Tab-separated table of C-alpha atoms in Angstrom:
chain	number	residue	atom	x	y	z
A	1	MET	CA	0.311	0.734	0.036
A	2	LEU	CA	2.070	2.119	0.983
A	3	VAL	CA	4.726	1.547	-2.434
A	4	ALA	CA	1.206	2.264	-4.190
A	5	TYR	CA	0.932	5.687	-2.141
A	6	ASN	CA	4.724	6.793	-3.231
A	7	LEU	CA	4.083	5.978	-7.387
A	8	VAL	CA	1.394	8.309	-6.883
A	9	ARG	CA	2.963	10.859	-4.605
A	10	LEU	CA	5.914	10.654	-7.307
A	11	GLU	CA	3.538	11.259	-10.259
A	12	MET	CA	1.634	14.235	-8.657
A	13	GLU	CA	5.252	15.809	-8.258
A	14	ARG	CA	6.736	15.326	-11.763
A	15	ILE	CA	2.943	16.530	-12.932
A	16	GLY	CA	3.731	20.122	-10.706
A	17	LYS	CA	7.002	20.455	-12.198
A	18	GLU	CA	5.799	20.280	-15.413
A	19	LEU	CA	2.919	22.924	-14.406
A	20	HIS	CA	4.584	24.783	-12.843
A	21	VAL	CA	2.631	24.581	-9.017
A	22	GLU	CA	3.234	23.320	-6.315
A	23	PRO	CA	2.215	19.298	-5.607
A	24	THR	CA	-0.015	19.790	-3.287
A	25	ARG	CA	-2.942	21.843	-5.153
A	26	ILE	CA	-2.892	18.774	-7.251
A	27	SER	CA	-6.185	16.362	-5.691
A	28	PHE	CA	-4.506	13.182	-4.052
A	29	VAL	CA	-8.154	11.528	-4.369
A	30	ALA	CA	-8.437	12.280	-7.775
A	31	ALA	CA	-5.494	11.445	-8.576
A	32	LEU	CA	-5.500	7.676	-7.119
A	33	ARG	CA	-8.940	7.635	-8.191
A	34	SER	CA	-7.361	8.051	-12.029
A	35	PHE	CA	-5.080	5.912	-11.542
A	36	VAL	CA	-6.595	2.607	-9.971
A	37	GLU	CA	-9.220	3.526	-13.055
A	38	GLN	CA	-6.822	3.590	-16.026
A	39	TRP	CA	-4.793	0.533	-14.834
A	40	LEU	CA	-7.976	-1.058	-14.076
A	41	TRP	CA	-9.165	-0.688	-17.468
A	42	ALA	CA	-5.942	-0.948	-19.241
A	43	SER	CA	-4.837	-4.400	-16.930
A	44	ASP	CA	-6.181	-6.652	-19.953
A	45	THR	CA	-4.235	-5.041	-22.961
A	46	LEU	CA	-0.649	-3.654	-20.941
A	47	THR	CA	2.594	-4.511	-22.404
A	48	PRO	CA	5.354	-3.382	-21.279
A	49	GLY	CA	6.275	-0.802	-24.377
A	50	SER	CA	2.463	0.375	-23.862
A	51	ILE	CA	4.097	1.914	-19.951
A	52	PRO	CA	4.824	5.321	-21.258
A	53	LYS	CA	2.289	5.699	-22.760
A	54	GLN	CA	0.050	4.561	-20.742
A	55	LEU	CA	1.202	7.622	-17.637
A	56	ALA	CA	1.654	10.741	-20.087
A	57	THR	CA	-2.337	9.858	-20.464
A	58	MET	CA	-2.431	9.203	-17.232
A	59	ARG	CA	-0.430	12.842	-16.361
A	60	ASP	CA	-3.253	14.363	-19.082
A	61	ARG	CA	-6.202	13.184	-16.842
A	62	LEU	CA	-4.268	14.557	-13.693
A	63	ARG	CA	-3.642	18.380	-15.005
A	64	HIS	CA	-7.646	18.975	-15.083
A	65	PHE	CA	-7.485	17.897	-11.229
A	66	VAL	CA	-5.601	20.723	-9.980
A	67	LEU	CA	-6.948	22.865	-6.983
A	68	PRO	CA	-7.363	26.934	-6.684
A	69	PRO	CA	-4.809	28.369	-4.626
A	70	ARG	CA	-5.349	28.714	-0.758
A	71	ARG	CA	-6.928	32.072	0.535
A	72	PRO	CA	-6.002	33.381	3.488
A	73	LYS	CA	-7.177	36.690	3.773
A	74	ARG	CA	-11.199	35.016	3.589
A	75	LEU	CA	-13.948	37.752	3.910
A	76	PHE	CA	-16.385	35.516	5.108
A	77	PRO	CA	-14.159	32.804	7.924
A	78	ARG	CA	-15.479	29.813	8.015
A	79	ALA	CA	-18.444	29.359	10.931
A	80	VAL	CA	-20.224	26.841	12.777
A	81	LYS	CA	-24.009	26.792	12.620
A	82	ILE	CA	-26.670	25.794	14.820
A	83	LYS	CA	-27.627	22.619	14.082
A	84	MET	CA	-31.945	23.136	13.613
A	85	SER	CA	-34.083	21.269	16.173
A	86	ASN	CA	-36.980	20.229	15.361
A	87	TYR	CA	-38.621	20.730	19.603
A	88	PRO	CA	-38.617	24.657	20.473
A	89	ARG	CA	-35.492	26.191	21.504
A	90	LYS	CA	-35.762	27.892	25.254
A	91	ARG	CA	-35.848	30.976	25.732
A	92	PRO	CA	-33.790	32.878	29.388
A	93	VAL	CA	-36.795	34.150	31.250
A	94	LYS	CA	-36.753	37.704	31.202
A	95	SER	CA	-35.685	39.210	34.646
A	96	SER	CA	-37.662	42.899	35.015
A	97	SER	CA	-35.866	45.352	36.598
A	98	ARG	CA	-38.691	46.067	38.992
A	99	LYS	CA	-38.623	45.015	42.416
A	100	PRO	CA	-41.722	43.727	43.506
A	101	ALA	CA	-44.703	46.077	45.690
A	102	LYS	CA	-44.244	45.835	49.798
């Protein structure tokens, strides 16, 4: 499993150098799925001489999975939203500032 992981990362690094982007900007999950799909599809007709052509095809596919650059200064920072509930929400009872009359 580690060999497959490192092979995918190696190809991502090579594509990053070709496109002049950081390898971390290429989606690992999309790259892994693309490699698995391509190898399974071509496994019946795959010969040692056709491996470089298959790798070139996979690299061309991975060019589409370059992620947009990160936005460090977001206008709308992330926030946790309140979960919707089927029950009414208890509101705090407002205490009046008046003192009871004696």
